mmCIF file of C-alpha atoms in Angstrom:
data_model
loop_
_atom_site.group_PDB
_atom_site.id
_atom_site.type_symbol
_atom_site.label_atom_id
_atom_site.label_comp_id
_atom_site.label_asym_id
_atom_site.label_seq_id
_atom_site.Cartn_x
_atom_site.Cartn_y
_atom_site.Cartn_z
ATOM 1 C CA MET A 1 -18.450 -13.484 44.956
ATOM 2 C CA SER A 2 -17.278 -10.297 45.681
ATOM 3 C CA VAL A 3 -17.486 -7.254 43.406
ATOM 4 C CA LEU A 4 -13.404 -7.398 43.057
ATOM 5 C CA GLN A 5 -13.656 -10.998 41.723
ATOM 6 C CA VAL A 6 -16.158 -9.905 39.061
ATOM 7 C CA ALA A 7 -14.087 -6.506 38.114
ATOM 8 C CA VAL A 8 -10.833 -8.511 37.650
ATOM 9 C CA TYR A 9 -12.582 -11.159 35.843
ATOM 10 C CA ALA A 10 -14.139 -8.327 33.215
ATOM 11 C CA PHE A 11 -10.858 -6.465 33.185
ATOM 12 C CA THR A 12 -8.717 -9.831 32.390
ATOM 13 C CA LEU A 13 -11.200 -10.787 29.743
ATOM 14 C CA TRP A 14 -11.538 -7.563 28.027
ATOM 15 C CA MET A 15 -7.748 -7.112 28.132
ATOM 16 C CA GLY A 16 -7.111 -10.557 26.249
ATOM 17 C CA LEU A 17 -9.862 -10.162 24.024
ATOM 18 C CA TYR A 18 -8.488 -6.553 22.916
ATOM 19 C CA MET A 19 -4.669 -8.070 22.407
ATOM 20 C CA LEU A 20 -6.292 -10.913 20.304
ATOM 21 C CA GLU A 21 -8.120 -8.423 18.359
ATOM 22 C CA ARG A 22 -5.561 -5.929 18.003
ATOM 23 C CA ALA A 23 -2.699 -8.237 16.551
ATOM 24 C CA TRP A 24 -3.758 -11.690 16.395
ATOM 25 C CA HIS A 25 -1.156 -12.472 13.631
ATOM 26 C CA LYS A 26 1.762 -11.532 16.042
ATOM 27 C CA PRO A 27 2.853 -14.763 18.034
ATOM 28 C CA GLY A 28 3.704 -12.528 21.063
ATOM 29 C CA MET A 29 -0.181 -10.592 21.529
ATOM 30 C CA ARG A 30 -1.667 -14.106 20.498
ATOM 31 C CA TYR A 31 -0.111 -16.292 23.118
ATOM 32 C CA ALA A 32 -0.402 -13.486 25.735
ATOM 33 C CA GLY A 33 -4.281 -12.775 24.789
ATOM 34 C CA LEU A 34 -5.057 -16.608 25.193
ATOM 35 C CA GLY A 35 -3.205 -16.709 28.077
ATOM 36 C CA LEU A 36 -5.350 -13.996 29.589
ATOM 37 C CA LEU A 37 -8.455 -15.418 28.345
ATOM 38 C CA ILE A 38 -7.743 -19.156 29.932
ATOM 39 C CA TYR A 39 -6.880 -16.941 32.871
ATOM 40 C CA ALA A 40 -10.340 -15.442 33.090
ATOM 41 C CA ILE A 41 -12.187 -18.672 32.216
ATOM 42 C CA GLY A 42 -10.641 -19.836 35.519
ATOM 43 C CA LEU A 43 -11.349 -16.967 37.719
ATOM 44 C CA ALA A 44 -15.015 -17.226 36.679
ATOM 45 C CA SER A 45 -15.021 -20.757 37.773
ATOM 46 C CA VAL A 46 -13.445 -20.565 40.987
ATOM 47 C CA SER A 47 -15.832 -17.439 41.732
ATOM 48 C CA LEU A 48 -18.834 -19.365 40.769
ATOM 49 C CA ALA A 49 -17.813 -22.438 42.708
ATOM 50 C CA ASP A 50 -16.870 -20.211 45.849
ATOM 51 C CA SER A 51 -19.989 -18.462 45.751
ATOM 52 C CA ALA A 52 -22.272 -21.500 45.581
ATOM 53 C CA GLY A 53 -20.306 -23.119 48.675
ATOM 54 C CA GLN A 54 -19.059 -25.477 46.442
ATOM 55 C CA ARG A 55 -15.550 -27.240 47.203
ATOM 56 C CA VAL A 56 -13.055 -25.049 45.170
ATOM 57 C CA THR A 57 -10.617 -28.391 43.586
ATOM 58 C CA TRP A 58 -9.639 -28.215 39.706
ATOM 59 C CA GLN A 59 -10.940 -24.740 39.182
ATOM 60 C CA PRO A 60 -7.571 -22.938 40.500
ATOM 61 C CA TYR A 61 -5.151 -25.093 38.245
ATOM 62 C CA VAL A 62 -6.628 -23.567 35.067
ATOM 63 C CA ALA A 63 -4.077 -20.766 35.900
ATOM 64 C CA LEU A 64 -1.108 -23.122 35.402
ATOM 65 C CA LEU A 65 -2.415 -23.841 31.952
ATOM 66 C CA THR A 66 -1.342 -20.226 31.127
ATOM 67 C CA VAL A 67 2.305 -20.565 31.903
ATOM 68 C CA PRO A 68 3.322 -22.195 28.664
ATOM 69 C CA LEU A 69 1.352 -19.597 26.525
ATOM 70 C CA TRP A 70 3.165 -16.839 28.746
ATOM 71 C CA ALA A 71 6.456 -18.838 28.119
ATOM 72 C CA LEU A 72 5.775 -18.592 24.420
ATOM 73 C CA ALA A 73 4.740 -15.025 24.441
ATOM 74 C CA LEU A 74 7.784 -13.428 26.649
ATOM 75 C CA PRO A 75 10.861 -14.408 23.999
ATOM 76 C CA ASN A 76 8.831 -13.239 21.368
ATOM 77 C CA LEU A 77 8.442 -9.986 23.669
ATOM 78 C CA HIS A 78 12.110 -9.961 23.768
ATOM 79 C CA GLN A 79 12.964 -10.337 20.081
ATOM 80 C CA MET A 80 10.571 -7.057 19.035
ATOM 81 C CA ALA A 81 12.299 -4.999 21.610
ATOM 82 C CA GLN A 82 15.812 -5.566 20.549
ATOM 83 C CA THR A 83 15.024 -3.475 17.185
ATOM 84 C CA ILE A 84 13.063 -0.673 19.186
ATOM 85 C CA SER A 85 14.636 1.875 20.975
ATOM 86 C CA LYS A 86 13.562 2.861 24.456
ATOM 87 C CA THR A 87 11.809 -0.254 25.572
ATOM 88 C CA ARG A 88 14.448 -1.226 28.360
ATOM 89 C CA ARG A 89 11.876 0.062 31.322
ATOM 90 C CA VAL A 90 8.970 -1.931 29.320
ATOM 91 C CA LEU A 91 11.023 -5.468 29.579
ATOM 92 C CA ILE A 92 12.130 -5.118 33.189
ATOM 93 C CA LEU A 93 8.313 -4.264 33.945
ATOM 94 C CA ALA A 94 7.548 -7.525 31.907
ATOM 95 C CA TYR A 95 10.153 -9.552 33.636
ATOM 96 C CA LEU A 96 9.089 -8.339 37.043
ATOM 97 C CA GLY A 97 5.607 -9.303 36.332
ATOM 98 C CA ALA A 98 6.669 -12.847 34.821
ATOM 99 C CA ALA A 99 8.910 -13.604 37.797
ATOM 100 C CA PHE A 100 5.757 -12.823 40.281
ATOM 101 C CA PHE A 101 3.828 -14.706 37.897
ATOM 102 C CA LEU A 102 5.855 -17.918 38.494
ATOM 103 C CA MET A 103 6.055 -17.478 41.893
ATOM 104 C CA THR A 104 2.180 -16.899 42.273
ATOM 105 C CA THR A 105 1.081 -19.970 40.280
ATOM 106 C CA MET A 106 3.347 -22.330 42.331
ATOM 107 C CA MET A 107 1.763 -21.244 45.147
ATOM 108 C CA ILE A 108 -1.576 -22.804 43.878
ATOM 109 C CA LEU A 109 -0.074 -25.921 44.833
ATOM 110 C CA ILE A 110 -0.127 -25.045 48.389
ATOM 111 C CA PRO A 111 -3.019 -26.929 50.244
ATOM 112 C CA GLN A 112 -6.105 -24.892 49.981
ATOM 113 C CA HIS A 113 -6.681 -24.880 54.024
ATOM 114 C CA ILE A 114 -3.188 -22.690 53.993
ATOM 115 C CA LEU A 115 -3.876 -20.329 51.599
ATOM 116 C CA ALA A 116 -7.547 -19.558 49.959
ATOM 117 C CA ASN A 117 -6.840 -20.146 46.083
ATOM 118 C CA THR A 118 -9.483 -17.627 45.283
ATOM 119 C CA ASP A 119 -7.882 -14.633 46.794
ATOM 120 C CA LEU A 120 -4.643 -16.198 45.259
ATOM 121 C CA LEU A 121 -6.182 -16.118 41.734
ATOM 122 C CA VAL A 122 -7.003 -12.524 42.191
ATOM 123 C CA ALA A 123 -3.497 -11.370 43.192
ATOM 124 C CA LEU A 124 -2.526 -13.034 40.177
ATOM 125 C CA SER A 125 -3.974 -10.623 37.959
ATOM 126 C CA ILE A 126 -1.537 -8.250 38.769
ATOM 127 C CA ASP A 127 0.976 -9.971 37.090
ATOM 128 C CA LEU A 128 -0.713 -10.704 34.165
ATOM 129 C CA VAL A 129 -1.777 -7.288 33.854
ATOM 130 C CA LEU A 130 2.140 -5.876 33.923
ATOM 131 C CA MET A 131 3.019 -8.395 31.244
ATOM 132 C CA GLY A 132 0.070 -8.228 29.159
ATOM 133 C CA PHE A 133 0.828 -4.222 29.133
ATOM 134 C CA ALA A 134 4.214 -4.725 28.331
ATOM 135 C CA ILE A 135 3.650 -7.018 25.242
ATOM 136 C CA ALA A 136 0.796 -4.665 23.767
ATOM 137 C CA TRP A 137 3.142 -1.863 24.416
ATOM 138 C CA ILE A 138 5.944 -2.957 22.603
ATOM 139 C CA ASN A 139 3.849 -4.235 19.864
ATOM 140 C CA ALA A 140 2.254 -0.871 19.267
ATOM 141 C CA ARG A 141 5.852 0.335 19.400
ATOM 142 C CA ASP A 142 6.866 -2.260 16.769
ATOM 143 C CA ASP A 143 4.102 -1.005 14.543
ATOM 144 C CA GLY A 144 4.951 2.858 15.155
ATOM 145 C CA GLU A 145 1.459 3.252 16.723
ATOM 146 C CA ALA A 146 0.177 4.177 20.043
ATOM 147 C CA LEU A 147 -1.478 1.681 22.755
ATOM 148 C CA LEU A 148 -3.177 3.968 25.085
ATOM 149 C CA PRO A 149 -5.673 6.011 23.440
ATOM 150 C CA ASP A 150 -7.315 3.106 21.475
ATOM 151 C CA ALA A 151 -7.139 0.640 24.473
ATOM 152 C CA LEU A 152 -8.849 3.355 26.650
ATOM 153 C CA ARG A 153 -11.463 3.993 24.439
ATOM 154 C CA SER A 154 -12.146 0.333 24.299
ATOM 155 C CA LEU A 155 -11.791 0.007 28.021
ATOM 156 C CA LEU A 156 -14.429 2.455 28.792
ATOM 157 C CA LEU A 157 -17.120 1.139 26.208
ATOM 158 C CA ALA A 158 -16.792 -2.232 27.697
ATOM 159 C CA GLY A 159 -16.814 -0.671 31.129
ATOM 160 C CA GLY A 160 -19.584 1.405 30.497
ATOM 161 C CA GLY A 161 -21.584 -1.678 28.841
ATOM 162 C CA CYS A 162 -20.912 -3.936 32.070
ATOM 163 C CA LEU A 163 -21.935 -1.083 34.494
ATOM 164 C CA ILE A 164 -25.088 -0.560 32.389
ATOM 165 C CA PHE A 165 -26.089 -4.301 31.914
ATOM 166 C CA GLY A 166 -24.350 -6.157 34.545
ATOM 167 C CA GLY A 167 -24.937 -3.589 37.007
ATOM 168 C CA GLN A 168 -28.827 -4.232 36.981
ATOM 169 C CA ILE A 169 -28.027 -8.074 37.700
ATOM 170 C CA ALA A 170 -25.432 -7.380 40.502
ATOM 171 C CA LEU A 171 -28.126 -4.870 42.034
ATOM 172 C CA ILE A 172 -30.478 -7.766 42.395
ATOM 173 C CA LEU A 173 -27.739 -9.878 43.897
ATOM 174 C CA LEU A 174 -27.024 -7.485 46.469
ATOM 175 C CA VAL A 175 -30.618 -6.806 47.435
ATOM 176 C CA GLN A 176 -31.415 -10.541 47.776
ATOM 177 C CA ALA A 177 -30.249 -12.277 50.585
ATOM 178 C CA GLU A 178 -30.130 -15.625 49.108
ATOM 179 C CA SER A 179 -29.190 -15.144 45.267
ATOM 180 C CA SER A 180 -29.529 -18.198 43.235
ATOM 181 C CA ALA A 181 -26.562 -19.435 41.248
ATOM 182 C CA ALA A 182 -28.528 -18.761 38.072
ATOM 183 C CA PHE A 183 -28.166 -14.976 38.707
ATOM 184 C CA ARG A 184 -24.390 -15.291 39.709
ATOM 185 C CA LEU A 185 -23.898 -17.377 36.059
ATOM 186 C CA LEU A 186 -26.158 -14.667 34.255
ATOM 187 C CA LEU A 187 -23.923 -12.030 35.525
ATOM 188 C CA PHE A 188 -20.688 -13.474 34.115
ATOM 189 C CA GLU A 189 -22.532 -14.194 30.915
ATOM 190 C CA THR A 190 -23.682 -10.654 30.893
ATOM 191 C CA LEU A 191 -20.470 -9.360 31.251
ATOM 192 C CA THR A 192 -18.899 -11.689 28.696
ATOM 193 C CA SER A 193 -21.570 -10.951 26.157
ATOM 194 C CA VAL A 194 -21.071 -7.122 26.477
ATOM 195 C CA ILE A 195 -17.088 -7.165 26.134
ATOM 196 C CA ILE A 196 -17.237 -9.571 23.298
ATOM 197 C CA LEU A 197 -19.674 -7.042 21.561
ATOM 198 C CA VAL A 198 -17.450 -3.996 22.087
ATOM 199 C CA VAL A 199 -13.906 -5.341 21.311
ATOM 200 C CA PHE A 200 -14.902 -7.427 18.105
ATOM 201 C CA SER A 201 -17.526 -4.888 17.021
ATOM 202 C CA ARG A 202 -15.703 -3.994 13.672
ATOM 203 C CA GLN A 203 -15.877 -7.806 12.818
ATOM 204 C CA ILE A 204 -19.330 -8.251 14.177
ATOM 205 C CA ALA A 205 -20.602 -5.460 11.716
ATOM 206 C CA ALA A 206 -18.814 -6.809 8.861
ATOM 207 C CA ALA A 207 -20.781 -10.230 9.480
ATOM 208 C CA VAL A 208 -23.736 -8.260 9.591
ATOM 209 C CA ASP A 209 -23.139 -6.505 6.239
ATOM 210 C CA GLY A 210 -22.190 -9.936 4.731
ATOM 211 C CA ILE A 211 -26.125 -10.797 5.266
ATOM 212 C CA VAL A 212 -27.522 -7.302 4.305
ATOM 213 C CA TYR A 213 -25.352 -6.338 1.680
ATOM 214 C CA ARG A 214 -25.108 -9.901 0.049
ATOM 215 C CA SER A 215 -25.863 -8.673 -3.202
ATOM 216 C CA ALA A 216 -23.797 -5.482 -3.092
ATOM 217 C CA PRO A 217 -20.042 -6.866 -2.837
ATOM 218 C CA ASP A 218 -18.424 -3.314 -3.715
ATOM 219 C CA LEU A 219 -20.516 -1.947 -0.883
ATOM 220 C CA ARG A 220 -19.666 -4.410 1.661
ATOM 221 C CA VAL A 221 -15.812 -3.590 0.390
ATOM 222 C CA SER A 222 -16.114 -0.023 0.840
ATOM 223 C CA ARG A 223 -17.944 -0.212 4.234
ATOM 224 C CA ALA A 224 -14.869 -2.504 5.589
ATOM 225 C CA ALA A 225 -12.283 -0.237 4.467
ATOM 226 C CA LEU A 226 -13.997 2.858 6.078
ATOM 227 C CA ARG A 227 -14.248 0.865 9.405
ATOM 228 C CA ASP A 228 -10.594 -0.304 9.267
ATOM 229 C CA ALA A 229 -9.509 3.048 8.669
ATOM 230 C CA ALA A 230 -11.425 4.449 11.467
ATOM 231 C CA THR A 231 -9.842 1.649 13.664
ATOM 232 C CA GLN A 232 -6.309 2.668 12.435
ATOM 233 C CA VAL A 233 -6.646 6.477 12.655
ATOM 234 C CA ALA A 234 -7.363 5.878 16.618
ATOM 235 C CA ARG A 235 -3.970 3.664 16.854
ATOM 236 C CA SER A 236 -1.866 6.401 15.127
ATOM 237 C CA ASP A 237 0.848 7.911 17.132
ATOM 238 C CA PRO A 238 0.467 11.835 17.464
ATOM 239 C CA SER A 239 3.911 12.326 19.614
ATOM 240 C CA LEU A 240 5.841 10.611 16.974
ATOM 241 C CA SER A 241 7.939 12.746 14.422
ATOM 242 C CA LEU A 242 9.901 11.697 11.501
ATOM 243 C CA ALA A 243 12.251 14.708 11.928
ATOM 244 C CA THR A 244 13.339 13.228 15.664
ATOM 245 C CA ILE A 245 14.176 9.639 14.667
ATOM 246 C CA ASP A 246 17.218 8.241 13.389
ATOM 247 C CA ASN A 247 17.785 6.478 10.189
ATOM 248 C CA GLU A 248 17.564 2.997 11.716
ATOM 249 C CA GLU A 249 14.321 3.498 13.233
ATOM 250 C CA PHE A 250 13.049 5.139 10.197
ATOM 251 C CA ASP A 251 14.337 2.364 7.996
ATOM 252 C CA ARG A 252 12.403 -0.063 10.369
ATOM 253 C CA LEU A 253 9.561 1.810 10.152
ATOM 254 C CA THR A 254 9.407 1.716 6.495
ATOM 255 C CA ARG A 255 9.926 -2.249 6.220
ATOM 256 C CA ARG A 256 7.010 -2.194 8.535
ATOM 257 C CA THR A 257 4.949 -0.001 6.179
ATOM 258 C CA LEU A 258 6.178 -1.872 3.128
ATOM 259 C CA SER A 259 4.309 -5.009 4.782
ATOM 260 C CA ASN A 260 1.207 -3.049 4.685
ATOM 261 C CA MET A 261 0.982 -1.859 1.165
ATOM 262 C CA ASN A 262 -1.889 -4.247 -0.225
ATOM 263 C CA HIS A 263 -3.739 -2.776 2.917
ATOM 264 C CA PRO A 264 -4.266 0.853 2.300
ATOM 265 C CA GLN A 265 -6.407 1.083 5.594
ATOM 266 C CA ARG A 266 -3.675 -0.072 7.524
ATOM 267 C CA LEU A 267 -1.458 2.656 6.077
ATOM 268 C CA VAL A 268 -3.569 5.057 7.806
ATOM 269 C CA ALA A 269 -1.866 4.558 11.108
ATOM 270 C CA SER A 270 1.572 4.312 9.338
ATOM 271 C CA PRO A 271 4.023 7.022 11.142
ATOM 272 C CA LEU A 272 5.008 7.723 7.300
ATOM 273 C CA MET A 273 1.695 9.293 6.712
ATOM 274 C CA LYS A 274 3.499 12.432 8.499
ATOM 275 C CA LEU A 275 5.871 12.663 5.536
ATOM 276 C CA PRO A 276 5.566 16.141 4.284
ATOM 277 C CA PHE A 277 4.154 15.832 1.081
ATOM 278 C CA LEU A 278 1.332 14.120 2.688
ATOM 279 C CA ALA A 279 0.800 16.198 5.704
ATOM 280 C CA VAL A 280 0.441 19.347 4.054
ATOM 281 C CA ASP A 281 -2.484 18.450 1.972
ATOM 282 C CA ASP A 282 -5.256 18.610 4.347
ATOM 283 C CA GLU A 283 -8.056 18.445 1.681
ATOM 284 C CA LEU A 284 -7.411 14.974 1.285
ATOM 285 C CA GLY A 285 -8.863 12.055 3.789
ATOM 286 C CA SER A 286 -6.918 9.557 5.571
ATOM 287 C CA LEU A 287 -8.060 6.789 2.945
ATOM 288 C CA GLU A 288 -6.924 9.206 0.267
ATOM 289 C CA ARG A 289 -3.572 9.975 1.776
ATOM 290 C CA ALA A 290 -3.046 6.285 2.537
ATOM 291 C CA GLN A 291 -3.532 5.462 -1.100
ATOM 292 C CA ARG A 292 -0.770 8.532 -2.306
ATOM 293 C CA LEU A 293 1.619 6.973 0.214
ATOM 294 C CA ARG A 294 0.900 3.354 -1.309
ATOM 295 C CA GLU A 295 1.497 4.883 -4.872
ATOM 296 C CA THR A 296 4.879 7.018 -3.590
ATOM 297 C CA LEU A 297 6.348 3.838 -2.258
ATOM 298 C CA ALA A 298 5.691 1.690 -5.466
ATOM 299 C CA GLU A 299 7.272 4.400 -7.547
ATOM 300 C CA SER A 300 9.994 4.523 -5.071
ATOM 301 C CA ILE A 301 10.580 0.733 -5.627
ATOM 302 C CA MET A 302 10.144 0.647 -9.280
ATOM 303 C CA LYS A 303 13.472 3.041 -9.304
ATOM 304 C CA LEU A 304 15.160 0.279 -8.031
ATOM 305 C CA LYS A 305 14.512 -1.573 -11.308
ATOM 306 C CA PRO A 306 17.640 -2.259 -13.025
ATOM 307 C CA SER A 307 18.134 -0.492 -16.556
ATOM 308 C CA HIS A 308 18.953 -3.584 -18.307
ATOM 309 C CA ASP A 309 16.644 -6.573 -18.943
ATOM 310 C CA GLU A 310 19.337 -9.085 -19.751
ATOM 311 C CA ALA A 311 19.962 -11.857 -17.382
ATOM 312 C CA LYS A 312 16.931 -10.653 -15.699
ATOM 313 C CA GLY A 313 16.394 -12.864 -12.343
ATOM 314 C CA ILE A 314 20.087 -13.551 -12.344
ATOM 315 C CA THR A 315 22.248 -10.847 -11.738
ATOM 316 C CA GLU A 316 22.908 -9.275 -8.050
ATOM 317 C CA GLU A 317 20.998 -6.188 -9.077
ATOM 318 C CA TRP A 318 18.073 -8.254 -10.217
ATOM 319 C CA ARG A 319 18.090 -10.279 -7.210
ATOM 320 C CA HIS A 320 18.122 -7.368 -4.804
ATOM 321 C CA PHE A 321 15.186 -5.992 -6.758
ATOM 322 C CA ASN A 322 12.937 -9.080 -6.714
#
C-alpha cells in the first residue's frame, strides 16, 4: 500500500462527499458524487488486498459500477451548460475526462498479469477528477455561486484532519517492518471518519442541536439558519457583477433566486444580493439583507397581479400570474 494510493483514496472520497453535500438535489451532482464514492470504496478494497498480499480479483471491477452513474451525470451537465455562458472549455474538459475514463475502465478487463489493476485504478482517478470538477463548476455557475473558495476551504480542513489523525497511524506503518492488516484498515477508517466529519459538519451539528435543544425548537431553527447562511456566504461569487451581465443571464439568475424564496439562508449566496439598494446598506447582516431581497421579490410578483378579480384563474393574465 503506497502513500499515493492512500492520498488518491482520501481525495476521491472527499470530492464525492463534497458534491453530495453541496447539491444532492441536483441529479448531475448526485450521480457524479455517488460515482466517486463507489470508486473510492473500490480503490480502498484494492489497496488493502494488495498490501495484504492477497490476490486482487473482484475489487477492480467496482470501478465499472461507476460507468452508469457517470452516464447519467454527463447529459445533465450538458443540459445545464446550455443555459450558462462561458462553459465551452469546461465542457471540453469534462468530455475529455469521460473519453479517457471509458478507455481506462475498459482496460480493467485486461488480464492482471499484463497490467497491474492497482496502478490502473490510481490512474483512473485523474479522469474522475476532471469530470467531477467540471460538473461541480458548472453547477456552481448555474446557481450564480463560486466553487473554488468553499471547496478549497473544505479540502484544507479535511486534508489537515487526515494529516493529523491519519498521519499518526501512517507513521506506525512506516516504522514497523511488518505492520498488521488491522493497522492498514484503521488508517482507511480514520481517514473516512475525518472526511465525513468535515464535509457533513453542518448536518452533524444540526443533529446534535436536535438532542441538546430538544425543548427549544426556536433556538434550533435560529442556529440552523445561521449555519446555513454562513455556508452560503462562503459560496457567493465576488467576481460576478450585475452591471456586466446581459438580460438573459439576469433573467436566469432571477429565476434561480425565485426558487429559493422560501429559504432566506440560501438567498445569501444569490447574485441579486448585489442589487444597489441592498449593497449600500452595510449595517444589515446577510440574513437581514436576504430577507429584504425576499420581500422585494414578493412585492414585484404582486405587481403582476391582475387588477380585476373577475374570471379569476381563467383569463390569460390570471394564468400567467398563477
